[in-house]
mmCIF file of C-alpha atoms and ligand atoms in Angstrom:
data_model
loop_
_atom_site.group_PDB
_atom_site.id
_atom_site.type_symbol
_atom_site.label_atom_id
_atom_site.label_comp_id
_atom_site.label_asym_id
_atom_site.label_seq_id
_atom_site.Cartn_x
_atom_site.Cartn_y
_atom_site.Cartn_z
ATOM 1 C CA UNK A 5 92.236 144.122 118.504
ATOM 2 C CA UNK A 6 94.698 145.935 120.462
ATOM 3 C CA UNK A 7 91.892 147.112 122.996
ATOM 4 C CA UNK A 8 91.088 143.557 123.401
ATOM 5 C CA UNK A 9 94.037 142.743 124.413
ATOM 6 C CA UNK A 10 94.764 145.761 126.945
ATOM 7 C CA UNK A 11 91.308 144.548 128.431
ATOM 8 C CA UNK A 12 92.227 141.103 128.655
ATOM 9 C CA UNK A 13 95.659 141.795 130.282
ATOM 10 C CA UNK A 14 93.680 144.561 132.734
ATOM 11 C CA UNK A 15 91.026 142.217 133.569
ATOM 12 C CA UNK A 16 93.990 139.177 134.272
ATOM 13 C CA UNK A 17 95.705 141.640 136.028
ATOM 14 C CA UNK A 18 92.179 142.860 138.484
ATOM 15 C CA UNK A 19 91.584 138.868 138.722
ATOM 16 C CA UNK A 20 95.633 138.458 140.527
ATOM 17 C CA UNK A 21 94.806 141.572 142.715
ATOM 18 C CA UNK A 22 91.435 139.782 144.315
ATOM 19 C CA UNK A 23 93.364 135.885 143.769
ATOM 20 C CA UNK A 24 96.173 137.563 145.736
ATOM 21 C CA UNK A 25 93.630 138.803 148.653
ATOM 22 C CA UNK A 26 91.656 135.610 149.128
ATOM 23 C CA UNK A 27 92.054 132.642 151.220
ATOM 24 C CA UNK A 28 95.040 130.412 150.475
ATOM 25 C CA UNK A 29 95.150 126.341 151.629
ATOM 26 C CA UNK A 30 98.120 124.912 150.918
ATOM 27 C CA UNK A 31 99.296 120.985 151.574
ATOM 28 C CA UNK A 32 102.473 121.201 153.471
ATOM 29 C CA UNK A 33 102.915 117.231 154.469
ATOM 30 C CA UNK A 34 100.309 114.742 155.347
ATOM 31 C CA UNK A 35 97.830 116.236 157.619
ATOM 32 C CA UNK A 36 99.297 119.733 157.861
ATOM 33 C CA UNK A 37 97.915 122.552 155.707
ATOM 34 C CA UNK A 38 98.990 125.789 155.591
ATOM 35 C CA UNK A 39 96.817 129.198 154.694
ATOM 36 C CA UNK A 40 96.971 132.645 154.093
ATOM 37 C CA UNK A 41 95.369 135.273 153.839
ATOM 38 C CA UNK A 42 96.029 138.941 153.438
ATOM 39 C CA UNK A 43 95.844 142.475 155.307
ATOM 40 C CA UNK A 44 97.201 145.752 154.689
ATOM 41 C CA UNK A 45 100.649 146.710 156.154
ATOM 42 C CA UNK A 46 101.945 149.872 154.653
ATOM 43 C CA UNK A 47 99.533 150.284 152.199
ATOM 44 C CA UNK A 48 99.669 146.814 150.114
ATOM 45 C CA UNK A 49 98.168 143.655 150.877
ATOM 46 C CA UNK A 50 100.526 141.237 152.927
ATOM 47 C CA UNK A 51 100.638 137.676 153.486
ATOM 48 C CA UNK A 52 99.706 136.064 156.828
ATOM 49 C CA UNK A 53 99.871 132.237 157.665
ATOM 50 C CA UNK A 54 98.250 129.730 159.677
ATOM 51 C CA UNK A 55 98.119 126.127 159.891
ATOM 52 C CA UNK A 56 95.614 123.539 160.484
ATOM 53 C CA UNK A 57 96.452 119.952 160.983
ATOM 54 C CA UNK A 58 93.344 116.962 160.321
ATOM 55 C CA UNK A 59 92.830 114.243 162.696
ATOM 56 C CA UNK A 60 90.599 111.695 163.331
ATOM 57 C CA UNK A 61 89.075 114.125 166.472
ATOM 58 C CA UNK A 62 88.573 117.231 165.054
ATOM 59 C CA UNK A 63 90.607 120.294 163.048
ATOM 60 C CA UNK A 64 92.951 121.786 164.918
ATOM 61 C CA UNK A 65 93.893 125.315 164.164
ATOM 62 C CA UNK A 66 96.816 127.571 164.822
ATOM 63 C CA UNK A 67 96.557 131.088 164.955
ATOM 64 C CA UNK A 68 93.017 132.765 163.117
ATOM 65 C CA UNK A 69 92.944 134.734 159.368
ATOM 66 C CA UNK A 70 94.458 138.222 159.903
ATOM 67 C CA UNK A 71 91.302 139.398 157.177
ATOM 68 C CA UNK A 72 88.549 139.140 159.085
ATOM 69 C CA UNK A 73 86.080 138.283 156.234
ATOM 70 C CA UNK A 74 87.958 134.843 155.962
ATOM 71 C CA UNK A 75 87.287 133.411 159.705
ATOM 72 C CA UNK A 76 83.864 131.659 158.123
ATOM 73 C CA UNK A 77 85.302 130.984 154.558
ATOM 74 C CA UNK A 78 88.490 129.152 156.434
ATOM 75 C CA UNK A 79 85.866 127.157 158.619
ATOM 76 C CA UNK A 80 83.697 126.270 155.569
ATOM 77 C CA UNK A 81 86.608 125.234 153.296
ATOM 78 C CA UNK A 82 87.893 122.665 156.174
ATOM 79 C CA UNK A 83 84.687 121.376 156.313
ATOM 80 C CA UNK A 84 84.073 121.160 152.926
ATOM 81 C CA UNK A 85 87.633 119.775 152.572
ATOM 82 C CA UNK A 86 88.269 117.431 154.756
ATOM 83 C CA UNK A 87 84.302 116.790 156.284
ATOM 84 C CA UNK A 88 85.286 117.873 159.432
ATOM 85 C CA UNK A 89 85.046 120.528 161.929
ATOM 86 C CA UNK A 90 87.418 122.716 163.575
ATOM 87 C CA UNK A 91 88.051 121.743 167.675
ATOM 88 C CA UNK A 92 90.383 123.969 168.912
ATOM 89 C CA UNK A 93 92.731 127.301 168.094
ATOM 90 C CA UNK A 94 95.703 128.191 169.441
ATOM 91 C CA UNK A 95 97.117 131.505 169.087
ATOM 92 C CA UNK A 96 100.249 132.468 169.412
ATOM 93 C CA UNK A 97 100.915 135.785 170.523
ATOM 94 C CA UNK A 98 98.312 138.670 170.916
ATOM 95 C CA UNK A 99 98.866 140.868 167.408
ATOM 96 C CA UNK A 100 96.099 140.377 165.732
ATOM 97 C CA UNK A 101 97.194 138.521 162.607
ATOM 98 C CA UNK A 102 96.801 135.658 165.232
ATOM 99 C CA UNK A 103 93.776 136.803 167.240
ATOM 100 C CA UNK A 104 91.951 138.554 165.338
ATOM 101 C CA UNK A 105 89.116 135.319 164.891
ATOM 102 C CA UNK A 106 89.190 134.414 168.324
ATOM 103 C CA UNK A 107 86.115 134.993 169.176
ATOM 104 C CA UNK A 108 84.144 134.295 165.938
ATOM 105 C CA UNK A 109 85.863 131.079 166.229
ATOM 106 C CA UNK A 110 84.602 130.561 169.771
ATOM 107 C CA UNK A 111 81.290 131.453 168.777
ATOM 108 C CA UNK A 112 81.238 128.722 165.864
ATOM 109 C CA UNK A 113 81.797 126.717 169.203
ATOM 110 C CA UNK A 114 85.941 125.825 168.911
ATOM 111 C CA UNK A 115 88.114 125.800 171.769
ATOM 112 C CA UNK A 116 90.098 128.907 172.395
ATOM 113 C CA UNK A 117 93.359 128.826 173.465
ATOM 114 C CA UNK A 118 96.726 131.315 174.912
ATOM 115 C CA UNK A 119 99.080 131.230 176.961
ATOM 116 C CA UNK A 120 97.954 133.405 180.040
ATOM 117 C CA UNK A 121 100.364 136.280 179.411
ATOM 118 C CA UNK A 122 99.218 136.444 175.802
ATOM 119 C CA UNK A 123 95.267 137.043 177.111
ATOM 120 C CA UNK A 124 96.924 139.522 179.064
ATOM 121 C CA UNK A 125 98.595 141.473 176.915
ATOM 122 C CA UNK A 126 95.559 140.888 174.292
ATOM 123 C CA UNK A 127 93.345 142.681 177.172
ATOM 124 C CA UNK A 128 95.514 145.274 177.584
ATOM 125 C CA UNK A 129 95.865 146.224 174.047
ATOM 126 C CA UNK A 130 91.641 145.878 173.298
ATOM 127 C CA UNK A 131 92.675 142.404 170.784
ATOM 128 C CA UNK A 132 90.354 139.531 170.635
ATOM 129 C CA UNK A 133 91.166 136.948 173.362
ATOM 130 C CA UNK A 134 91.227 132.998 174.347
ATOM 131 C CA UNK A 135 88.706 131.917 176.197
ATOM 132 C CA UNK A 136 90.897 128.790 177.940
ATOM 133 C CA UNK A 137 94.741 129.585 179.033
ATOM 134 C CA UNK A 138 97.916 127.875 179.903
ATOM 135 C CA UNK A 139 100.409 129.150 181.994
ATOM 136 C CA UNK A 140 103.656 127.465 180.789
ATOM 137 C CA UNK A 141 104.751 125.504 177.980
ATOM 138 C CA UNK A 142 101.884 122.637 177.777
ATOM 139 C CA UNK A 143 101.561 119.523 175.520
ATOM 140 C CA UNK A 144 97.591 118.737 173.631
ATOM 141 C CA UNK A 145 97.316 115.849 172.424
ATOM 142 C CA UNK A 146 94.476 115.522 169.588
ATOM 143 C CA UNK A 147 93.719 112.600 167.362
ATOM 144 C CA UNK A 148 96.955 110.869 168.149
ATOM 145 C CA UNK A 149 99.172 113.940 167.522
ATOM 146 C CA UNK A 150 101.037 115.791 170.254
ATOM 147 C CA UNK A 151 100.945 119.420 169.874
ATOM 148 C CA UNK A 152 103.454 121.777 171.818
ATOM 149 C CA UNK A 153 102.853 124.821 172.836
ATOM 150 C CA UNK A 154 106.891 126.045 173.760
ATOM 151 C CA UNK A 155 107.393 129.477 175.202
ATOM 152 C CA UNK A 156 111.507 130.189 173.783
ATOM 153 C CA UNK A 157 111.550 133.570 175.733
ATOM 154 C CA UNK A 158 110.812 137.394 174.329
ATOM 155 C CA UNK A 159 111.447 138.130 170.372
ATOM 156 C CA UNK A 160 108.819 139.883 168.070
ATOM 157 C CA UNK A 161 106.778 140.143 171.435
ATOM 158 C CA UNK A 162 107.024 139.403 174.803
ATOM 159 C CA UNK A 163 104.727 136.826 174.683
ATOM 160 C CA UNK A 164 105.282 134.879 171.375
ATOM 161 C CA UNK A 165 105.091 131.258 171.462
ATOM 162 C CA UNK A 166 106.208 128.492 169.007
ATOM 163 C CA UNK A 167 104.367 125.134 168.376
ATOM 164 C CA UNK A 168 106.126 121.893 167.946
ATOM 165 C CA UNK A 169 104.542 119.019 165.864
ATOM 166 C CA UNK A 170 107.127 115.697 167.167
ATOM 167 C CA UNK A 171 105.766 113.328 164.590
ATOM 168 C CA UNK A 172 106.014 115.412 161.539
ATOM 169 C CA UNK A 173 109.230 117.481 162.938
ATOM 170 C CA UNK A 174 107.153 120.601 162.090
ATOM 171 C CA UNK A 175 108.045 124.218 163.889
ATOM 172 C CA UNK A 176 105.164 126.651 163.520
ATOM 173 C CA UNK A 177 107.530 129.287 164.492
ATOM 174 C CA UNK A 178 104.639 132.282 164.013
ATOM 175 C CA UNK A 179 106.093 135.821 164.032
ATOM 176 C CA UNK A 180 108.989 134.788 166.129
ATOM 177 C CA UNK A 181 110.432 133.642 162.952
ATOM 178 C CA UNK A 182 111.159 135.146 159.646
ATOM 179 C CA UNK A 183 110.717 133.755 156.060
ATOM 180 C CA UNK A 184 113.946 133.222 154.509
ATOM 181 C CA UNK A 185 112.489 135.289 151.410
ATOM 182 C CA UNK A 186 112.530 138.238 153.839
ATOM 183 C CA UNK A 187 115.844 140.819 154.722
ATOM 184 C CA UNK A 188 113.335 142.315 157.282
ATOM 185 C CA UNK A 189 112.741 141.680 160.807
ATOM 186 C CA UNK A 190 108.937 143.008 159.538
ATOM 187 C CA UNK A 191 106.860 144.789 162.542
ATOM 188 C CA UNK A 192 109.271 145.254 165.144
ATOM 189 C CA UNK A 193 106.993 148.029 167.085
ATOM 190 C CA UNK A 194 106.471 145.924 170.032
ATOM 191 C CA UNK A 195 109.891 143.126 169.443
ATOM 192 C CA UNK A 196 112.619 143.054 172.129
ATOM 193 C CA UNK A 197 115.673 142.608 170.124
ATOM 194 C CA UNK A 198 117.719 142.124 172.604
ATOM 195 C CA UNK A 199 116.335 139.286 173.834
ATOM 196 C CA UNK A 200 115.364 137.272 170.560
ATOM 197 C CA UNK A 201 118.901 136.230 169.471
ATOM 198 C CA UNK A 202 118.737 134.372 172.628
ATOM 199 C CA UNK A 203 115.237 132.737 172.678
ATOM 200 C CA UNK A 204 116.233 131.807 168.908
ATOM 201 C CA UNK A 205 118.975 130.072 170.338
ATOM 202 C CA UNK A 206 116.797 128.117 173.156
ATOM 203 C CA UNK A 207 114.846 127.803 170.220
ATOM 204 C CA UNK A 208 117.330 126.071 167.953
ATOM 205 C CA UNK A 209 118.552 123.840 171.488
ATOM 206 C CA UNK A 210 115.700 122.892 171.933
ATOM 207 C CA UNK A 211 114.239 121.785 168.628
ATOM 208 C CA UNK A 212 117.795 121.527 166.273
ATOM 209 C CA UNK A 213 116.362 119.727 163.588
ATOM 210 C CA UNK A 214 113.505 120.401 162.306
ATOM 211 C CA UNK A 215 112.040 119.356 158.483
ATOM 212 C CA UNK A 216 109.139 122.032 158.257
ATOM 213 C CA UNK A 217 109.429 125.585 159.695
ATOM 214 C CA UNK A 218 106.336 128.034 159.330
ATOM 215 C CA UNK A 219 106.944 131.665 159.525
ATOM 216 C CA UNK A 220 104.115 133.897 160.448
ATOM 217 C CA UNK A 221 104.558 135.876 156.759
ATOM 218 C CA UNK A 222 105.621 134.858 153.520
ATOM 219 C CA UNK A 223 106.938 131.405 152.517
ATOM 220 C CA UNK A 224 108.376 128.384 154.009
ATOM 221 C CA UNK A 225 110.209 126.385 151.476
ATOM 222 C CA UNK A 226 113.286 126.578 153.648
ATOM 223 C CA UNK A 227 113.658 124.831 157.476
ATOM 224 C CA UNK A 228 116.536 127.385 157.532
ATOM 225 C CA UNK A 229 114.035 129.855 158.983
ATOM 226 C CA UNK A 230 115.274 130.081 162.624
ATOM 227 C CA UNK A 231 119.045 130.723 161.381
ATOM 228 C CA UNK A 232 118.225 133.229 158.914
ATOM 229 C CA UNK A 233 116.115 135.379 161.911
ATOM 230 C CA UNK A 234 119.446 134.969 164.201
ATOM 231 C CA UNK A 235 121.436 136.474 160.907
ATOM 232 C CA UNK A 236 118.823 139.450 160.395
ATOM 233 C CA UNK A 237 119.016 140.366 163.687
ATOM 234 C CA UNK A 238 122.782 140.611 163.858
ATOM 235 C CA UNK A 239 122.651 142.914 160.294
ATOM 236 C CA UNK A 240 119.933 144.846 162.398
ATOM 237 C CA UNK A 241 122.156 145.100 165.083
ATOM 238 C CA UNK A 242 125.654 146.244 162.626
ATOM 239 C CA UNK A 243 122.992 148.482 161.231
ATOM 240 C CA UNK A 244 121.644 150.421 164.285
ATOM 241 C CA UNK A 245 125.099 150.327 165.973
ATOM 242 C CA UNK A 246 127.806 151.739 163.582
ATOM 243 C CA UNK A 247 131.247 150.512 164.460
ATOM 244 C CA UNK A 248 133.058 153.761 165.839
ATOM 245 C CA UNK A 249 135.509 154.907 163.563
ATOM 246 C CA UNK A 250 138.933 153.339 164.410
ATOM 247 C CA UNK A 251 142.029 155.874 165.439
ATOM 248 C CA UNK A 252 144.412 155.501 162.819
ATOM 249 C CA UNK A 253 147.489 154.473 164.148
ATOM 250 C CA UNK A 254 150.774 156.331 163.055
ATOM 251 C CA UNK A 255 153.640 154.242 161.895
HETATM 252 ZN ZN1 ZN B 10 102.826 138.801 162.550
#
Protein backbone atom coordinates (compact mmCIF):
# COMPACT_ATOMS: atom_id res chain seq x y z
CA UNK A 1 0.00 0.00 0.00
CA UNK A 2 2.64 2.29 0.98
CA UNK A 3 4.45 1.78 -2.51
CA UNK A 4 1.26 2.77 -4.04
CA UNK A 5 1.17 5.65 -2.60
CA UNK A 6 4.98 6.79 -3.07
CA UNK A 7 4.13 5.98 -6.84
CA UNK A 8 1.13 7.93 -6.93
CA UNK A 9 2.71 11.01 -5.23
CA UNK A 10 6.01 10.43 -7.74
CA UNK A 11 3.94 10.09 -10.71
CA UNK A 12 1.69 13.54 -9.48
CA UNK A 13 4.78 14.99 -8.82
CA UNK A 14 6.53 13.95 -12.79
CA UNK A 15 2.90 15.11 -14.15
CA UNK A 16 3.58 19.10 -12.29
CA UNK A 17 7.21 18.96 -13.70
CA UNK A 18 5.88 18.49 -17.59
CA UNK A 19 2.26 20.72 -16.52
CA UNK A 20 4.81 23.29 -15.31
CA UNK A 21 6.85 23.19 -18.83
CA UNK A 22 3.92 23.34 -21.22
CA UNK A 23 2.03 26.05 -22.79
CA UNK A 24 -0.03 28.26 -20.48
CA UNK A 25 -3.32 30.52 -21.89
CA UNK A 26 -4.64 32.46 -19.47
CA UNK A 27 -7.88 35.03 -19.73
CA UNK A 28 -6.67 38.30 -18.47
CA UNK A 29 -9.89 40.65 -19.51
CA UNK A 30 -12.07 40.42 -22.50
CA UNK A 31 -10.05 39.83 -25.52
CA UNK A 32 -6.61 39.73 -23.90
CA UNK A 33 -4.98 36.40 -23.07
CA UNK A 34 -1.95 35.89 -21.57
CA UNK A 35 0.64 32.69 -22.01
CA UNK A 36 3.59 31.18 -20.87
CA UNK A 37 5.76 29.06 -21.43
CA UNK A 38 9.03 27.94 -19.99
CA UNK A 39 12.98 27.86 -20.63
CA UNK A 40 15.87 27.18 -18.60
CA UNK A 41 17.63 30.07 -16.73
CA UNK A 42 20.07 28.79 -14.21
CA UNK A 43 19.29 25.43 -14.42
CA UNK A 44 15.31 25.31 -13.67
CA UNK A 45 12.57 25.95 -15.88
CA UNK A 46 11.35 29.71 -15.83
CA UNK A 47 8.30 31.40 -16.77
CA UNK A 48 8.03 33.62 -19.87
CA UNK A 49 4.85 35.62 -20.99
CA UNK A 50 3.17 36.81 -23.95
CA UNK A 51 -0.07 38.12 -24.86
CA UNK A 52 -2.44 37.80 -27.61
CA UNK A 53 -5.47 39.93 -27.97
CA UNK A 54 -8.75 38.51 -30.47
CA UNK A 55 -10.38 40.73 -32.86
CA UNK A 56 -12.67 40.60 -35.42
CA UNK A 57 -9.37 40.90 -38.08
CA UNK A 58 -7.11 38.53 -36.99
CA UNK A 59 -4.88 37.42 -33.62
CA UNK A 60 -2.58 39.69 -32.74
CA UNK A 61 0.45 38.56 -30.89
CA UNK A 62 3.04 40.12 -28.66
CA UNK A 63 6.30 38.82 -28.28
CA UNK A 64 6.81 34.70 -29.49
CA UNK A 65 7.17 31.42 -26.83
CA UNK A 66 10.72 31.55 -25.36
CA UNK A 67 10.47 27.25 -25.82
CA UNK A 68 10.71 26.85 -29.14
CA UNK A 69 8.61 23.62 -29.39
CA UNK A 70 5.51 25.85 -28.44
CA UNK A 71 5.58 28.45 -31.57
CA UNK A 72 3.05 25.77 -33.49
CA UNK A 73 1.19 24.52 -30.30
CA UNK A 74 0.51 28.49 -29.41
CA UNK A 75 -0.71 28.96 -33.14
CA UNK A 76 -2.90 25.80 -33.04
CA UNK A 77 -4.46 26.51 -29.61
CA UNK A 78 -5.60 30.18 -30.92
CA UNK A 79 -7.02 28.65 -33.67
CA UNK A 80 -8.57 26.03 -32.06
CA UNK A 81 -9.66 28.58 -29.40
CA UNK A 82 -10.92 31.28 -30.73
CA UNK A 83 -11.28 29.97 -34.81
CA UNK A 84 -8.98 32.37 -35.83
CA UNK A 85 -5.60 32.98 -37.08
CA UNK A 86 -2.74 34.87 -35.90
CA UNK A 87 -2.00 38.40 -38.18
CA UNK A 88 0.73 39.98 -36.77
CA UNK A 89 3.69 39.78 -33.85
CA UNK A 90 5.29 42.31 -32.28
CA UNK A 91 8.32 41.84 -30.36
CA UNK A 92 9.62 43.75 -28.02
CA UNK A 93 13.15 43.78 -27.58
CA UNK A 94 15.72 41.36 -29.26
CA UNK A 95 16.44 38.58 -26.23
CA UNK A 96 15.09 35.82 -27.36
CA UNK A 97 12.28 35.06 -24.93
CA UNK A 98 10.63 37.58 -27.41
CA UNK A 99 12.18 36.58 -30.74
CA UNK A 100 12.89 33.50 -30.60
CA UNK A 101 9.49 32.48 -33.07
CA UNK A 102 9.99 35.17 -35.34
CA UNK A 103 10.57 33.56 -38.09
CA UNK A 104 8.51 30.33 -37.68
CA UNK A 105 5.82 32.76 -37.17
CA UNK A 106 6.59 34.52 -40.44
CA UNK A 107 6.73 31.39 -42.15
CA UNK A 108 3.10 30.33 -40.88
CA UNK A 109 2.59 33.66 -42.93
CA UNK A 110 2.03 36.45 -39.78
CA UNK A 111 3.31 39.81 -39.93
CA UNK A 112 6.58 40.44 -38.24
CA UNK A 113 7.21 43.30 -36.45
CA UNK A 114 10.36 45.60 -34.34
CA UNK A 115 11.28 48.54 -33.86
CA UNK A 116 14.36 49.14 -36.23
CA UNK A 117 16.98 49.28 -33.48
CA UNK A 118 15.64 46.03 -32.05
CA UNK A 119 16.33 44.15 -35.75
CA UNK A 120 19.51 45.69 -35.25
CA UNK A 121 20.63 44.64 -32.27
CA UNK A 122 18.81 41.09 -33.04
CA UNK A 123 21.36 40.99 -36.18
CA UNK A 124 24.10 41.77 -34.31
CA UNK A 125 23.64 39.27 -31.65
CA UNK A 126 22.65 36.15 -34.44
CA UNK A 127 18.59 36.32 -32.74
CA UNK A 128 15.68 35.72 -34.94
CA UNK A 129 14.43 38.99 -36.52
CA UNK A 130 11.19 41.07 -37.83
CA UNK A 131 10.68 41.07 -41.10
CA UNK A 132 8.68 44.75 -41.13
CA UNK A 133 10.18 47.71 -38.75
CA UNK A 134 9.23 50.95 -37.22
CA UNK A 135 11.43 53.54 -36.40
CA UNK A 136 9.71 55.41 -33.51
CA UNK A 137 6.92 54.90 -31.29
CA UNK A 138 3.95 53.90 -33.87
CA UNK A 139 0.20 53.24 -33.29
CA UNK A 140 -1.61 49.66 -35.26
CA UNK A 141 -4.75 49.67 -35.25
CA UNK A 142 -6.40 46.02 -35.69
CA UNK A 143 -10.01 45.04 -35.42
CA UNK A 144 -11.01 48.27 -33.79
CA UNK A 145 -8.23 48.21 -31.14
CA UNK A 146 -5.31 50.63 -31.09
CA UNK A 147 -2.13 49.05 -30.24
CA UNK A 148 1.01 51.18 -29.11
CA UNK A 149 4.14 50.42 -29.63
CA UNK A 150 5.99 53.24 -26.93
CA UNK A 151 9.74 53.34 -26.80
CA UNK A 152 10.22 54.80 -22.67
CA UNK A 153 14.08 54.97 -23.22
CA UNK A 154 16.99 52.22 -22.18
CA UNK A 155 16.19 49.69 -19.08
CA UNK A 156 16.68 45.82 -19.30
CA UNK A 157 18.03 46.68 -22.90
CA UNK A 158 18.67 49.38 -24.96
CA UNK A 159 16.05 48.71 -27.11
CA UNK A 160 13.04 47.50 -24.99
CA UNK A 161 9.73 48.70 -25.87
CA UNK A 162 6.34 48.72 -24.00
CA UNK A 163 2.85 48.27 -25.63
CA UNK A 164 -0.13 50.24 -24.65
CA UNK A 165 -3.72 48.80 -25.08
CA UNK A 166 -6.03 52.52 -24.57
CA UNK A 167 -9.32 50.71 -24.43
CA UNK A 168 -8.56 48.08 -21.94
CA UNK A 169 -5.83 50.39 -19.99
CA UNK A 170 -3.48 47.39 -20.44
CA UNK A 171 0.61 47.93 -20.21
CA UNK A 172 2.45 44.96 -21.70
CA UNK A 173 5.46 46.24 -20.03
CA UNK A 174 7.76 43.00 -21.35
CA UNK A 175 11.15 42.73 -19.60
CA UNK A 176 11.27 46.38 -18.91
CA UNK A 177 9.12 45.56 -16.05
CA UNK A 178 9.30 43.27 -13.14
CA UNK A 179 6.60 41.03 -11.49
CA UNK A 180 5.81 42.26 -8.18
CA UNK A 181 6.38 38.50 -6.95
CA UNK A 182 10.03 39.15 -7.89
CA UNK A 183 13.04 40.99 -5.45
CA UNK A 184 15.17 40.58 -8.67
CA UNK A 185 15.89 42.81 -11.44
CA UNK A 186 16.28 39.02 -13.28
CA UNK A 187 18.88 39.09 -16.39
CA UNK A 188 20.53 42.26 -16.11
CA UNK A 189 23.62 41.13 -18.53
CA UNK A 190 22.77 43.52 -21.16
CA UNK A 191 20.29 46.31 -18.74
CA UNK A 192 21.50 49.93 -18.37
CA UNK A 193 20.59 50.70 -14.89
CA UNK A 194 21.29 53.88 -14.98
CA UNK A 195 19.03 54.80 -17.34
CA UNK A 196 15.83 52.65 -16.40
CA UNK A 197 14.77 54.57 -13.24
CA UNK A 198 14.27 57.25 -15.69
CA UNK A 199 12.47 55.58 -18.67
CA UNK A 200 10.25 53.99 -15.74
CA UNK A 201 9.46 57.34 -14.88
CA UNK A 202 8.55 58.52 -18.66
CA UNK A 203 6.96 55.38 -18.36
CA UNK A 204 4.72 56.05 -15.39
CA UNK A 205 4.14 60.01 -17.10
CA UNK A 206 3.18 58.80 -19.71
CA UNK A 207 0.76 56.00 -18.96
CA UNK A 208 -0.06 56.79 -14.84
CA UNK A 209 -2.88 54.67 -14.58
CA UNK A 210 -3.01 51.72 -15.81
CA UNK A 211 -5.57 48.54 -14.72
CA UNK A 212 -3.46 45.58 -16.27
CA UNK A 213 0.38 45.50 -16.28
CA UNK A 214 2.21 42.40 -17.93
CA UNK A 215 5.68 41.67 -16.91
CA UNK A 216 7.83 39.68 -19.21
CA UNK A 217 8.26 36.78 -16.19
CA UNK A 218 6.18 35.63 -13.55
CA UNK A 219 2.74 37.00 -12.58
CA UNK A 220 0.67 39.99 -12.99
CA UNK A 221 -1.98 40.16 -10.40
CA UNK A 222 -0.69 43.56 -9.39
CA UNK A 223 -0.79 47.00 -11.84
CA UNK A 224 1.84 48.02 -9.21
CA UNK A 225 4.44 46.52 -11.55
CA UNK A 226 6.16 49.71 -12.85
CA UNK A 227 6.62 51.09 -9.10
CA UNK A 228 7.89 48.02 -7.70
CA UNK A 229 10.83 47.93 -10.77
CA UNK A 230 11.64 51.79 -9.76
CA UNK A 231 11.93 50.32 -5.91
CA UNK A 232 14.23 47.24 -7.00
CA UNK A 233 16.36 49.28 -8.75
CA UNK A 234 16.99 51.75 -5.96
CA UNK A 235 17.72 48.45 -3.39
CA UNK A 236 20.06 47.44 -6.40
CA UNK A 237 21.53 50.62 -6.35
CA UNK A 238 21.95 50.82 -1.95
CA UNK A 239 23.23 47.37 -2.67
CA UNK A 240 26.06 47.89 -5.24
CA UNK A 241 26.93 51.31 -3.70
CA UNK A 242 27.55 50.95 0.11
CA UNK A 243 27.08 54.20 1.93
CA UNK A 244 30.75 55.18 3.05
CA UNK A 245 31.15 54.83 6.54
CA UNK A 246 30.35 58.16 8.31
CA UNK A 247 33.35 59.99 10.48
CA UNK A 248 32.21 59.88 13.86
CA UNK A 249 32.06 63.14 15.16
CA UNK A 250 33.64 63.88 18.68
CA UNK A 251 31.53 65.67 21.18
ZN1 LIG B 1 13.02 38.57 -20.58
Amino acid sequence: MKTKNLITIALLLAFCHIRAQNLQISKLTGDFYVYTTYNDYKGKPFPSNGLYLVTDQGVVIIDTPWDKSKFQPLLDSIEKKHHKKAILCIATHYHDDRTAGLAYFKSKGIKTYSSELTKKLCREHQEKEAEFTFKSDTVFTVGGYKIEAFYPGEGHTRDNIVVWFEKDRLLYGGCFVKSTETASLGNIADANLDAWGESLQKLYKKYPKPTYVIPGHLGWTSNKAVVHTVKLLRQHYKETHPEPERTRHQE
